[in-house]
Coordinates of C-alpha atoms in Angstrom, one line a residue:
M1 CA -32.4 -69.7 10.4
D2 CA -36.1 -69.3 11.2
I3 CA -38.0 -66.1 12.0
A4 CA -37.8 -66.6 15.8
Q5 CA -34.0 -66.8 15.6
V6 CA -33.8 -63.7 13.4
L7 CA -36.1 -61.8 15.9
F8 CA -34.0 -63.0 18.8
W9 CA -30.6 -62.0 17.5
T10 CA -32.0 -58.7 16.1
S11 CA -33.3 -57.8 19.5
A12 CA -30.2 -59.0 21.4
L13 CA -27.8 -57.1 19.2
A14 CA -29.9 -53.9 18.9
P15 CA -28.9 -52.5 22.3
V16 CA -25.2 -52.6 21.3
A17 CA -26.0 -50.7 18.0
L18 CA -28.2 -48.2 19.8
M19 CA -25.7 -47.4 22.5
V20 CA -22.9 -47.0 19.8
T21 CA -25.2 -44.6 18.0
A22 CA -25.6 -42.6 21.2
A23 CA -21.8 -42.4 21.5
L24 CA -21.4 -41.3 17.9
L25 CA -24.0 -38.4 18.3
T26 CA -21.8 -36.6 20.8
P27 CA -19.4 -34.9 18.3
L28 CA -22.4 -33.3 16.5
R29 CA -22.2 -29.6 17.7
Q30 CA -25.4 -28.9 15.9
L31 CA -27.2 -31.0 18.6
P32 CA -27.3 -29.0 21.9
T33 CA -26.5 -30.6 25.2
A34 CA -30.1 -30.9 26.3
G35 CA -31.0 -32.4 22.9
L36 CA -28.1 -34.9 23.3
W37 CA -29.5 -36.0 26.6
R38 CA -32.9 -36.5 25.1
A39 CA -31.5 -38.5 22.3
F40 CA -29.5 -40.7 24.7
Q41 CA -32.7 -41.3 26.8
A42 CA -34.7 -42.2 23.7
L43 CA -32.0 -44.6 22.5
S44 CA -31.6 -46.1 25.9
V45 CA -35.3 -46.7 26.3
G46 CA -35.3 -48.3 22.9
A47 CA -32.4 -50.6 23.9
L48 CA -34.3 -51.6 27.1
A49 CA -37.3 -52.5 25.0
F50 CA -35.2 -54.7 22.7
T51 CA -33.6 -56.5 25.7
V52 CA -37.1 -57.3 27.0
I53 CA -38.1 -58.6 23.6
S54 CA -35.0 -60.9 23.5
V55 CA -35.9 -62.4 26.9
C56 CA -39.5 -62.9 25.8
V57 CA -38.4 -64.6 22.6
G58 CA -36.0 -66.8 24.5
P59 CA -32.3 -67.6 23.9
S60 CA -31.4 -69.2 20.6
S61 CA -29.2 -72.2 20.3
L62 CA -27.7 -70.7 17.2
R63 CA -24.6 -68.6 17.7
V64 CA -24.7 -65.5 15.4
P65 CA -22.0 -64.6 14.8
A66 CA -19.9 -67.6 16.0
S67 CA -18.2 -65.6 18.8
L68 CA -21.5 -64.6 20.5
Q69 CA -24.0 -66.7 22.4
A70 CA -26.8 -65.5 24.7
S71 CA -27.8 -67.4 27.9
S72 CA -30.9 -66.9 30.1
F73 CA -28.8 -65.4 32.8
G74 CA -27.0 -63.1 30.4
L75 CA -30.3 -61.9 29.0
I76 CA -31.7 -61.1 32.4
L77 CA -28.5 -59.2 33.3
A78 CA -28.8 -57.3 30.0
I79 CA -32.3 -56.0 31.1
L80 CA -30.8 -55.1 34.5
V81 CA -27.8 -53.3 32.9
Q82 CA -29.9 -51.3 30.4
L83 CA -32.5 -50.4 33.1
L84 CA -29.8 -49.1 35.4
G85 CA -28.2 -47.3 32.4
T86 CA -31.5 -45.6 31.5
V87 CA -32.1 -44.5 35.1
I88 CA -28.5 -43.3 35.6
G89 CA -28.7 -41.4 32.3
G90 CA -31.8 -39.6 33.4
F91 CA -30.3 -38.8 36.8
S92 CA -27.1 -37.6 35.2
A93 CA -28.9 -35.2 32.9
R94 CA -30.2 -33.3 35.9
Y95 CA -27.2 -33.8 38.1
L96 CA -24.7 -32.4 35.6
Q97 CA -26.7 -29.4 34.5
G98 CA -24.3 -26.5 33.8
E99 CA -21.2 -28.8 33.9
A100 CA -18.6 -28.8 31.2
A101 CA -17.7 -31.9 29.3
Q102 CA -21.2 -33.4 29.4
R103 CA -20.7 -34.6 25.8
R104 CA -17.7 -36.6 26.8
Y105 CA -19.7 -38.0 29.7
V106 CA -22.6 -39.2 27.4
S107 CA -20.1 -40.7 25.0
A108 CA -18.3 -42.7 27.7
L109 CA -21.6 -43.8 29.4
A110 CA -23.0 -45.1 26.1
T111 CA -19.7 -46.9 25.3
V112 CA -19.7 -48.6 28.7
L113 CA -23.3 -49.8 28.2
A114 CA -22.5 -51.1 24.7
A115 CA -19.4 -52.9 25.9
V116 CA -21.2 -54.5 28.8
H117 CA -23.9 -55.8 26.5
L118 CA -21.2 -57.3 24.3
L119 CA -19.5 -58.9 27.2
L120 CA -22.7 -60.5 28.4
M121 CA -23.0 -62.3 25.0
A122 CA -19.3 -63.2 24.6
D123 CA -18.5 -66.8 23.6
H124 CA -15.0 -66.2 22.5
W125 CA -11.9 -65.2 24.4
L126 CA -11.1 -62.3 22.1
V127 CA -14.6 -60.8 22.4
L128 CA -14.5 -61.2 26.2
I129 CA -11.1 -59.6 26.5
A130 CA -11.9 -56.7 24.1
A131 CA -15.3 -56.0 25.6
W132 CA -14.0 -55.9 29.2
A133 CA -11.0 -53.8 28.2
L134 CA -13.4 -51.3 26.4
V135 CA -15.4 -51.0 29.6
G136 CA -12.3 -50.0 31.5
V137 CA -11.1 -47.5 28.9
A138 CA -14.5 -45.8 28.7
L139 CA -14.7 -45.6 32.5
Q140 CA -11.4 -43.7 32.7
H141 CA -13.1 -40.6 31.2
L142 CA -15.9 -40.9 33.7
L143 CA -13.7 -41.3 36.7
C144 CA -11.7 -38.2 35.7
F145 CA -14.8 -36.1 34.9
Y146 CA -13.4 -33.5 37.4
P147 CA -9.7 -33.5 36.3
D148 CA -8.7 -31.1 39.1
R149 CA -9.5 -33.6 41.8
A150 CA -6.3 -35.3 42.8
F151 CA -7.7 -38.4 44.3
A152 CA -10.0 -39.0 41.4
R153 CA -7.0 -39.0 39.1
L154 CA -5.1 -41.3 41.5
A155 CA -8.0 -43.7 41.6
A156 CA -8.2 -43.7 37.8
H157 CA -4.4 -44.4 37.6
K158 CA -4.7 -47.3 40.0
K159 CA -7.7 -48.7 38.2
R160 CA -5.8 -48.4 34.9
I161 CA -2.9 -50.4 36.3
A162 CA -5.3 -53.1 37.7
D163 CA -7.1 -53.2 34.3
R164 CA -4.0 -53.6 32.3
L165 CA -2.7 -56.4 34.6
A166 CA -6.1 -58.1 34.3
D167 CA -6.0 -57.8 30.5
G168 CA -2.6 -59.5 30.6
L169 CA -3.8 -62.3 32.8
L170 CA -6.9 -62.8 30.6
M171 CA -4.7 -63.0 27.5
G172 CA -2.5 -65.5 29.2
A173 CA -5.5 -67.5 30.3
A174 CA -6.8 -67.3 26.7
G175 CA -3.5 -68.4 25.2
L176 CA -3.1 -71.4 27.5
A177 CA -6.7 -72.5 26.8
W178 CA -6.5 -71.8 23.1
V179 CA -3.4 -73.9 22.6
E180 CA -4.9 -76.8 24.6
V181 CA -8.3 -76.7 22.9
G182 CA -7.3 -75.6 19.5
S183 CA -10.0 -72.9 19.4
G184 CA -10.8 -69.6 21.2
S185 CA -14.5 -70.6 21.5
L186 CA -15.7 -70.8 25.1
S187 CA -18.3 -73.4 24.1
A188 CA -15.5 -75.5 22.7
L189 CA -13.6 -75.1 25.9
W190 CA -16.5 -76.4 28.0
M191 CA -16.9 -79.5 25.7
H192 CA -13.1 -80.1 25.9
V193 CA -13.1 -80.0 29.7
A194 CA -16.1 -82.3 29.9
R195 CA -14.5 -84.8 27.5
E196 CA -10.8 -84.6 28.2
G197 CA -10.6 -83.2 31.8
M198 CA -8.1 -80.6 33.0
S199 CA -4.5 -80.5 31.9
T200 CA -1.8 -78.4 33.5
S201 CA -2.3 -75.7 30.9
L202 CA -6.0 -75.4 31.7
Q203 CA -5.3 -75.4 35.5
L204 CA -2.9 -72.4 34.9
S205 CA -5.5 -70.8 32.7
A206 CA -8.1 -71.0 35.5
L207 CA -5.7 -69.5 38.0
A208 CA -5.0 -66.6 35.6
L209 CA -8.7 -66.1 35.1
V210 CA -9.4 -65.9 38.9
L211 CA -6.6 -63.4 39.4
A212 CA -7.9 -61.3 36.5
V213 CA -11.4 -61.3 38.1
V214 CA -10.0 -60.3 41.5
L215 CA -8.3 -57.3 39.9
R216 CA -11.5 -56.3 38.0
T217 CA -13.8 -56.6 41.0
A218 CA -11.6 -54.5 43.4
L219 CA -10.9 -57.2 46.0
L220 CA -8.3 -56.6 48.7
P221 CA -5.5 -55.4 48.4
V222 CA -6.3 -53.7 45.0
H223 CA -9.5 -52.2 46.3
G224 CA -8.3 -48.6 46.9
W225 CA -9.4 -47.1 43.6
L226 CA -13.0 -48.1 44.3
I227 CA -12.9 -46.2 47.6
Q228 CA -11.2 -43.1 46.2
V229 CA -13.5 -43.0 43.2
M230 CA -16.0 -41.3 45.5
E231 CA -14.4 -38.1 44.0
A232 CA -16.3 -38.8 40.8
P233 CA -19.9 -37.7 40.2
T234 CA -22.5 -39.7 42.2
P235 CA -24.1 -41.2 39.1
I236 CA -20.7 -42.7 38.2
S237 CA -20.5 -44.3 41.7
A238 CA -23.9 -45.8 41.1
L239 CA -22.7 -47.2 37.7
L240 CA -19.5 -48.6 39.2
H241 CA -21.0 -50.2 42.3
A242 CA -24.3 -51.3 40.8
G243 CA -22.9 -52.6 37.5
V244 CA -19.3 -52.6 36.4
V245 CA -17.6 -54.3 39.4
N246 CA -20.3 -57.0 39.3
L247 CA -19.1 -58.2 35.9
G248 CA -16.5 -60.4 37.6
G249 CA -19.2 -62.5 39.2
F250 CA -20.9 -63.0 35.8
V251 CA -17.6 -64.1 34.2
L252 CA -17.0 -66.6 37.0
I253 CA -20.5 -68.0 36.6
R254 CA -19.9 -68.2 32.8
F255 CA -16.7 -70.1 33.4
A256 CA -18.2 -72.5 36.0
P257 CA -17.4 -75.6 33.8
L258 CA -13.7 -74.7 34.0
L259 CA -13.7 -73.7 37.7
E260 CA -15.4 -76.9 38.7
Q261 CA -12.4 -78.9 37.4
A262 CA -9.8 -76.5 38.8
A263 CA -9.4 -77.1 42.5
P264 CA -6.3 -74.7 43.0
A265 CA -8.2 -71.9 41.3
R266 CA -11.3 -72.5 43.5
W267 CA -9.1 -72.5 46.7
L268 CA -7.4 -69.2 45.7
L269 CA -10.8 -67.7 44.9
M270 CA -12.2 -68.8 48.2
L271 CA -9.3 -67.4 50.3
L272 CA -9.3 -64.0 48.5
G273 CA -13.1 -63.7 48.6
L274 CA -13.4 -64.7 52.2
A275 CA -10.5 -62.4 53.3
S276 CA -12.1 -59.5 51.4
A277 CA -15.6 -60.1 52.8
V278 CA -14.3 -60.3 56.4
L279 CA -11.8 -57.5 56.4
A280 CA -13.9 -55.1 54.4
G281 CA -16.9 -55.9 56.6
M282 CA -14.7 -55.0 59.7
V283 CA -13.5 -51.8 58.1
M284 CA -17.1 -50.8 57.2
L285 CA -18.0 -50.9 60.9
T286 CA -15.5 -48.1 61.7
R287 CA -16.3 -45.6 58.9
I288 CA -18.5 -42.6 59.3
S289 CA -18.9 -41.2 55.8
I290 CA -22.1 -42.6 54.2
K291 CA -20.6 -42.9 50.7
V292 CA -17.3 -44.4 51.9
R293 CA -19.2 -47.0 54.0
L294 CA -21.2 -47.8 50.8
A295 CA -17.9 -48.3 49.0
W296 CA -16.5 -50.6 51.6
S297 CA -19.8 -52.4 51.6
T298 CA -19.3 -53.1 47.9
V299 CA -15.8 -54.5 48.5
A300 CA -17.3 -56.8 51.1
Q301 CA -20.2 -57.8 48.9
M302 CA -17.9 -58.6 46.0
G303 CA -15.8 -60.8 48.2
F304 CA -19.0 -62.5 49.4
M305 CA -20.2 -63.0 45.8
L306 CA -16.8 -64.5 44.6
L307 CA -16.8 -66.7 47.7
E308 CA -20.2 -68.1 46.6
C309 CA -18.7 -68.9 43.2
A310 CA -15.7 -70.6 44.8
L311 CA -18.1 -72.8 46.9
G312 CA -20.0 -73.8 43.7
L313 CA -23.2 -71.8 44.7
Y314 CA -23.5 -70.2 41.3
T315 CA -27.2 -69.6 41.5
L316 CA -26.9 -67.8 44.8
A317 CA -24.0 -65.7 43.3
A318 CA -26.3 -64.8 40.4
L319 CA -29.1 -63.7 42.7
H320 CA -26.6 -61.8 44.9
L321 CA -25.3 -60.0 41.8
I322 CA -28.8 -58.9 40.8
G323 CA -29.8 -57.9 44.4
H324 CA -26.6 -56.0 45.0
S325 CA -26.9 -54.1 41.7
L326 CA -30.4 -52.9 42.5
Y327 CA -29.6 -52.0 46.1
K328 CA -26.4 -50.1 45.3
A329 CA -28.0 -48.1 42.5
H330 CA -30.8 -47.0 44.8
A331 CA -28.4 -46.3 47.7
F332 CA -26.1 -44.0 45.6
L333 CA -28.8 -42.2 43.7
S334 CA -30.6 -41.5 46.9
A335 CA -27.4 -40.7 48.9
S336 CA -28.7 -37.2 49.9
T337 CA -31.8 -38.8 51.5
V338 CA -29.6 -41.4 53.4
V339 CA -27.4 -38.6 54.7
R340 CA -30.4 -36.7 56.0
Q341 CA -31.9 -39.8 57.6
T342 CA -28.6 -40.5 59.3
R343 CA -28.3 -37.0 60.7
Q344 CA -31.8 -37.3 62.1
Q345 CA -30.9 -40.7 63.7
A346 CA -27.8 -39.1 65.2
L347 CA -30.0 -36.8 67.2
H348 CA -31.3 -39.7 69.2
C349 CA -29.1 -41.7 71.6
R350 CA -28.5 -45.1 70.2
S351 CA -28.3 -48.0 72.7
S352 CA -26.0 -51.0 72.4
P353 CA -27.7 -54.3 71.9
T354 CA -28.1 -56.6 74.9
A355 CA -25.6 -59.5 75.4
L356 CA -28.5 -62.0 75.4
S357 CA -29.7 -60.9 72.0
L358 CA -26.2 -60.9 70.6
A359 CA -25.9 -64.6 71.7
L360 CA -29.4 -65.8 70.8
A361 CA -29.8 -63.9 67.5
P362 CA -27.6 -66.3 65.3
V363 CA -29.2 -69.3 66.9
L364 CA -32.7 -68.1 66.1
T365 CA -31.8 -67.0 62.5
I366 CA -30.0 -70.2 61.6
S367 CA -32.9 -72.3 63.1
V368 CA -35.4 -70.3 61.1
V369 CA -33.5 -70.7 57.8
L370 CA -33.1 -74.5 58.4
L371 CA -36.8 -74.8 59.4
I372 CA -38.0 -73.0 56.2
L373 CA -35.7 -75.2 54.1
S374 CA -37.1 -78.4 55.7
L375 CA -40.7 -77.2 55.2
Y376 CA -39.9 -76.4 51.6
G377 CA -39.0 -80.0 50.9
H378 CA -36.2 -79.2 48.6
A379 CA -32.7 -78.3 49.7
S380 CA -31.9 -75.1 47.7
W381 CA -28.5 -74.9 49.4
P382 CA -26.4 -77.0 51.9
W383 CA -26.8 -76.7 55.6
W384 CA -23.6 -74.9 56.1
W385 CA -24.7 -72.1 53.9
S386 CA -27.9 -71.8 56.0
A387 CA -25.5 -71.1 58.9
V388 CA -23.7 -68.5 56.9
L389 CA -27.0 -66.8 56.0
G390 CA -28.1 -67.0 59.6
L391 CA -25.0 -65.2 60.8
A392 CA -25.4 -62.5 58.1
W393 CA -29.0 -61.9 59.1
A394 CA -28.5 -62.1 62.9
P395 CA -28.2 -58.3 63.5
L396 CA -31.9 -58.1 62.5
L397 CA -32.7 -59.6 65.9
W398 CA -30.5 -57.5 68.0
L399 CA -32.5 -55.7 70.8
P400 CA -31.5 -52.4 72.4
A401 CA -30.3 -52.5 76.0
A402 CA -31.9 -49.3 77.2
R403 CA -34.9 -47.1 76.8
A404 CA -37.1 -49.8 75.2
G405 CA -40.1 -51.3 77.0
L406 CA -41.2 -54.9 76.6
P407 CA -43.8 -54.2 73.9
A408 CA -41.3 -52.3 71.8
R409 CA -38.7 -55.1 72.1
V410 CA -41.3 -57.8 71.3
G411 CA -42.4 -55.8 68.3
Q412 CA -38.8 -55.3 67.1
A413 CA -38.1 -59.0 67.5
L414 CA -41.2 -60.0 65.6
F415 CA -40.3 -57.6 62.8
G416 CA -36.8 -59.0 62.6
L417 CA -38.1 -62.6 62.4
L418 CA -40.5 -61.6 59.6
M419 CA -37.5 -60.0 57.8
V420 CA -35.5 -63.3 58.1
I421 CA -38.5 -65.4 57.0
G422 CA -39.1 -63.0 54.0
L423 CA -35.4 -63.0 53.0
T424 CA -35.2 -66.8 53.2
A425 CA -38.4 -67.3 51.3
T426 CA -37.4 -64.8 48.6
A427 CA -34.0 -66.5 48.2
M428 CA -35.7 -69.9 47.8
V429 CA -38.2 -68.7 45.3
A430 CA -35.5 -66.9 43.3
H431 CA -33.3 -70.0 43.5
S432 CA -36.0 -71.9 41.5
L433 CA -35.9 -69.4 38.6
P434 CA -34.8 -70.9 35.3
L435 CA -31.5 -69.2 35.0
G436 CA -29.8 -72.1 33.4
I437 CA -27.1 -72.4 36.1
Q438 CA -26.0 -75.6 37.7
D439 CA -24.8 -75.6 41.4
T440 CA -22.1 -78.0 42.7
P441 CA -21.5 -77.2 46.4
H442 CA -18.1 -78.0 47.9
R443 CA -18.5 -79.0 51.5
E444 CA -14.8 -78.6 52.7
L445 CA -14.6 -75.1 51.3
G446 CA -18.0 -74.3 52.7
L447 CA -16.9 -75.2 56.3
I448 CA -13.9 -72.9 56.0
A449 CA -16.2 -70.1 54.8
L450 CA -18.5 -70.7 57.7
F451 CA -15.6 -70.5 60.2
G452 CA -14.6 -67.1 58.6
M453 CA -18.1 -65.7 58.8
A454 CA -18.3 -66.9 62.5
A455 CA -15.1 -65.0 63.2
L456 CA -16.5 -61.9 61.7
Y457 CA -19.6 -62.1 63.8
L458 CA -17.5 -62.6 66.9
C459 CA -15.6 -59.5 66.1
V460 CA -18.8 -57.5 65.7
V461 CA -20.1 -58.9 69.1
L462 CA -16.9 -57.9 70.9
L463 CA -17.1 -54.4 69.3
Q464 CA -20.6 -54.0 70.7
L465 CA -19.8 -55.4 74.2
R466 CA -16.2 -54.4 74.9
P467 CA -15.2 -51.7 72.4
R468 CA -12.1 -50.7 74.5
L469 CA -10.7 -54.2 74.1
L470 CA -10.5 -53.6 70.4
S471 CA -9.2 -50.0 70.4
N472 CA -6.0 -51.0 68.6
W473 CA -8.0 -53.1 66.1
R474 CA -10.3 -50.1 65.5
R475 CA -7.3 -47.9 64.5
W476 CA -6.1 -50.5 62.1
S477 CA -9.5 -51.2 60.8
Y478 CA -10.3 -47.6 60.3
A479 CA -7.1 -47.3 58.2
G480 CA -8.2 -50.3 56.1
F481 CA -5.3 -52.3 57.6
Y482 CA -3.0 -50.1 55.5
L483 CA -3.3 -52.4 52.5
D484 CA -4.2 -49.6 50.1
E485 CA -1.2 -47.5 51.2
A486 CA 1.2 -50.3 50.5
Y487 CA -0.4 -51.0 47.1
T488 CA -0.5 -47.3 46.2
R489 CA 3.2 -46.8 47.0
M490 CA 4.2 -49.9 45.0
A491 CA 2.0 -48.8 42.1
L492 CA 3.4 -45.3 41.9
R493 CA 6.9 -46.6 42.2
L494 CA 6.5 -49.1 39.4
W495 CA 4.2 -47.1 37.2
P496 CA 4.8 -43.4 38.1
A497 CA 2.2 -40.9 36.9
R498 CA 1.3 -37.2 37.2
W499 CA -1.9 -37.7 39.1
M500 CA -1.7 -34.5 41.2
P501 CA -2.9 -31.3 39.4
E502 CA -0.5 -28.3 39.4
S503 CA -3.1 -26.2 41.2
F504 CA -3.3 -28.7 44.0
K505 CA 0.5 -28.7 44.4
H506 CA 0.6 -25.0 44.8
A507 CA -2.5 -24.8 47.1
E508 CA -1.6 -27.7 49.4
P509 CA 2.2 -28.0 49.7
E510 CA 1.9 -30.3 52.8
A511 CA -0.4 -32.7 51.0
A512 CA 1.8 -32.7 47.9
A513 CA 4.8 -33.6 50.0
S514 CA 2.9 -36.6 51.5
P515 CA 0.0 -37.5 49.2
L516 CA -0.8 -40.7 51.0
A517 CA -0.9 -39.3 54.5
N518 CA -4.6 -38.3 54.3
A519 CA -5.7 -40.5 51.5
P520 CA -9.4 -41.5 52.0
Q521 CA -10.0 -45.2 52.6

């Protein structure tokens, strides 16, 4: 092993050691709470510096130990995770001043970061399963930071159930693959698939893996805990939405060699991802609470990201993961500013967009995306994905129907076009980054995804033009199509738990008698 390899693995493993050190400092009562936060920040900044060094040195082909292996994409995500952890830690130190159980909070936060770093380097089934399980266990303490909040405890209970089911599915997937390959190494699994193809056992392993990822990423219908976790402190919401739920996308990208040979698993992933993206997007349109809308947005974005993986667009899924993490971290940590801006906007009468702009907007955005791709000279993605992106960006070109003169409308249209051009150019440039990811687009699945996104855009247009025609749909959409209620009742019937505090029972007898009647969506 040369010096470069020693430097790389030292810098790659150092963040895990530093975050474990931060977790072990919490029992020291000699260290005051303020000093504990300062120590966490210092160790977190040190871990961030080591992750940057590991990227600069470059990934090593040597696996040290044999169950770990770092990729270019994993190293980039390690920087993102540690950066978000450092920012969230600094925000939490101010946000939780005067709160009890801050030591438990620091310990759990450091444990989550250490486990995520380990997951990003996992090259063995056992390391992957153990690291992902440790993330869930540590998060339970953060979700129940306020133990007297009933819905926080209910959300933690439902997440615990989803995590244990996901762990069981991952162990089943690992067992099937291990018996077939003769090794728990993921690298050995990729070589076996490339050499021998897919057997029935590996097809079942891929299906179990997809279902485990669906449970971990809070897709419909097991999404309720992610919505109700708004009861936890705001920094925890940022950690969840910006980091933890995105791990499912990383795992699918990591398992791309297996998924590409498993058509049933890809179909299942496409159907669940598309359904979650469409239904959660419809629900988000009817919600008023800023944080709840952000939560439903995460469900929709996770469905969209997993849809990209099902279609073989792994590079776009990776870029989506990074962009979503940065956006959601900023959105939650600046939630108070967003609320203030929303209240200011509510003072002004909002005008519905014109029917002409609703019809022409997707035509223009799709044309712009296709034109830029043709000028670029290299197809970064298939034409049908350009249509999906055009539909997603079409609202940027909607023009108000009233109280807007021609200059204002022209200026808004030009600004929207510049946004579409900028987003397309950014996606193309980022698509050229050396992430070490190979795309294999699937046309048939892509056309189905395009049809689903077109249906979502049609629903949005009808909501703008004829809201009364969709009055019944709005009621169902506002209730999240009652999927979470059904899942919650089933979960509490099969795995009963005392999630309601005694004080809540005595204070709210009506709510205690019907805990799901007013459950937040």
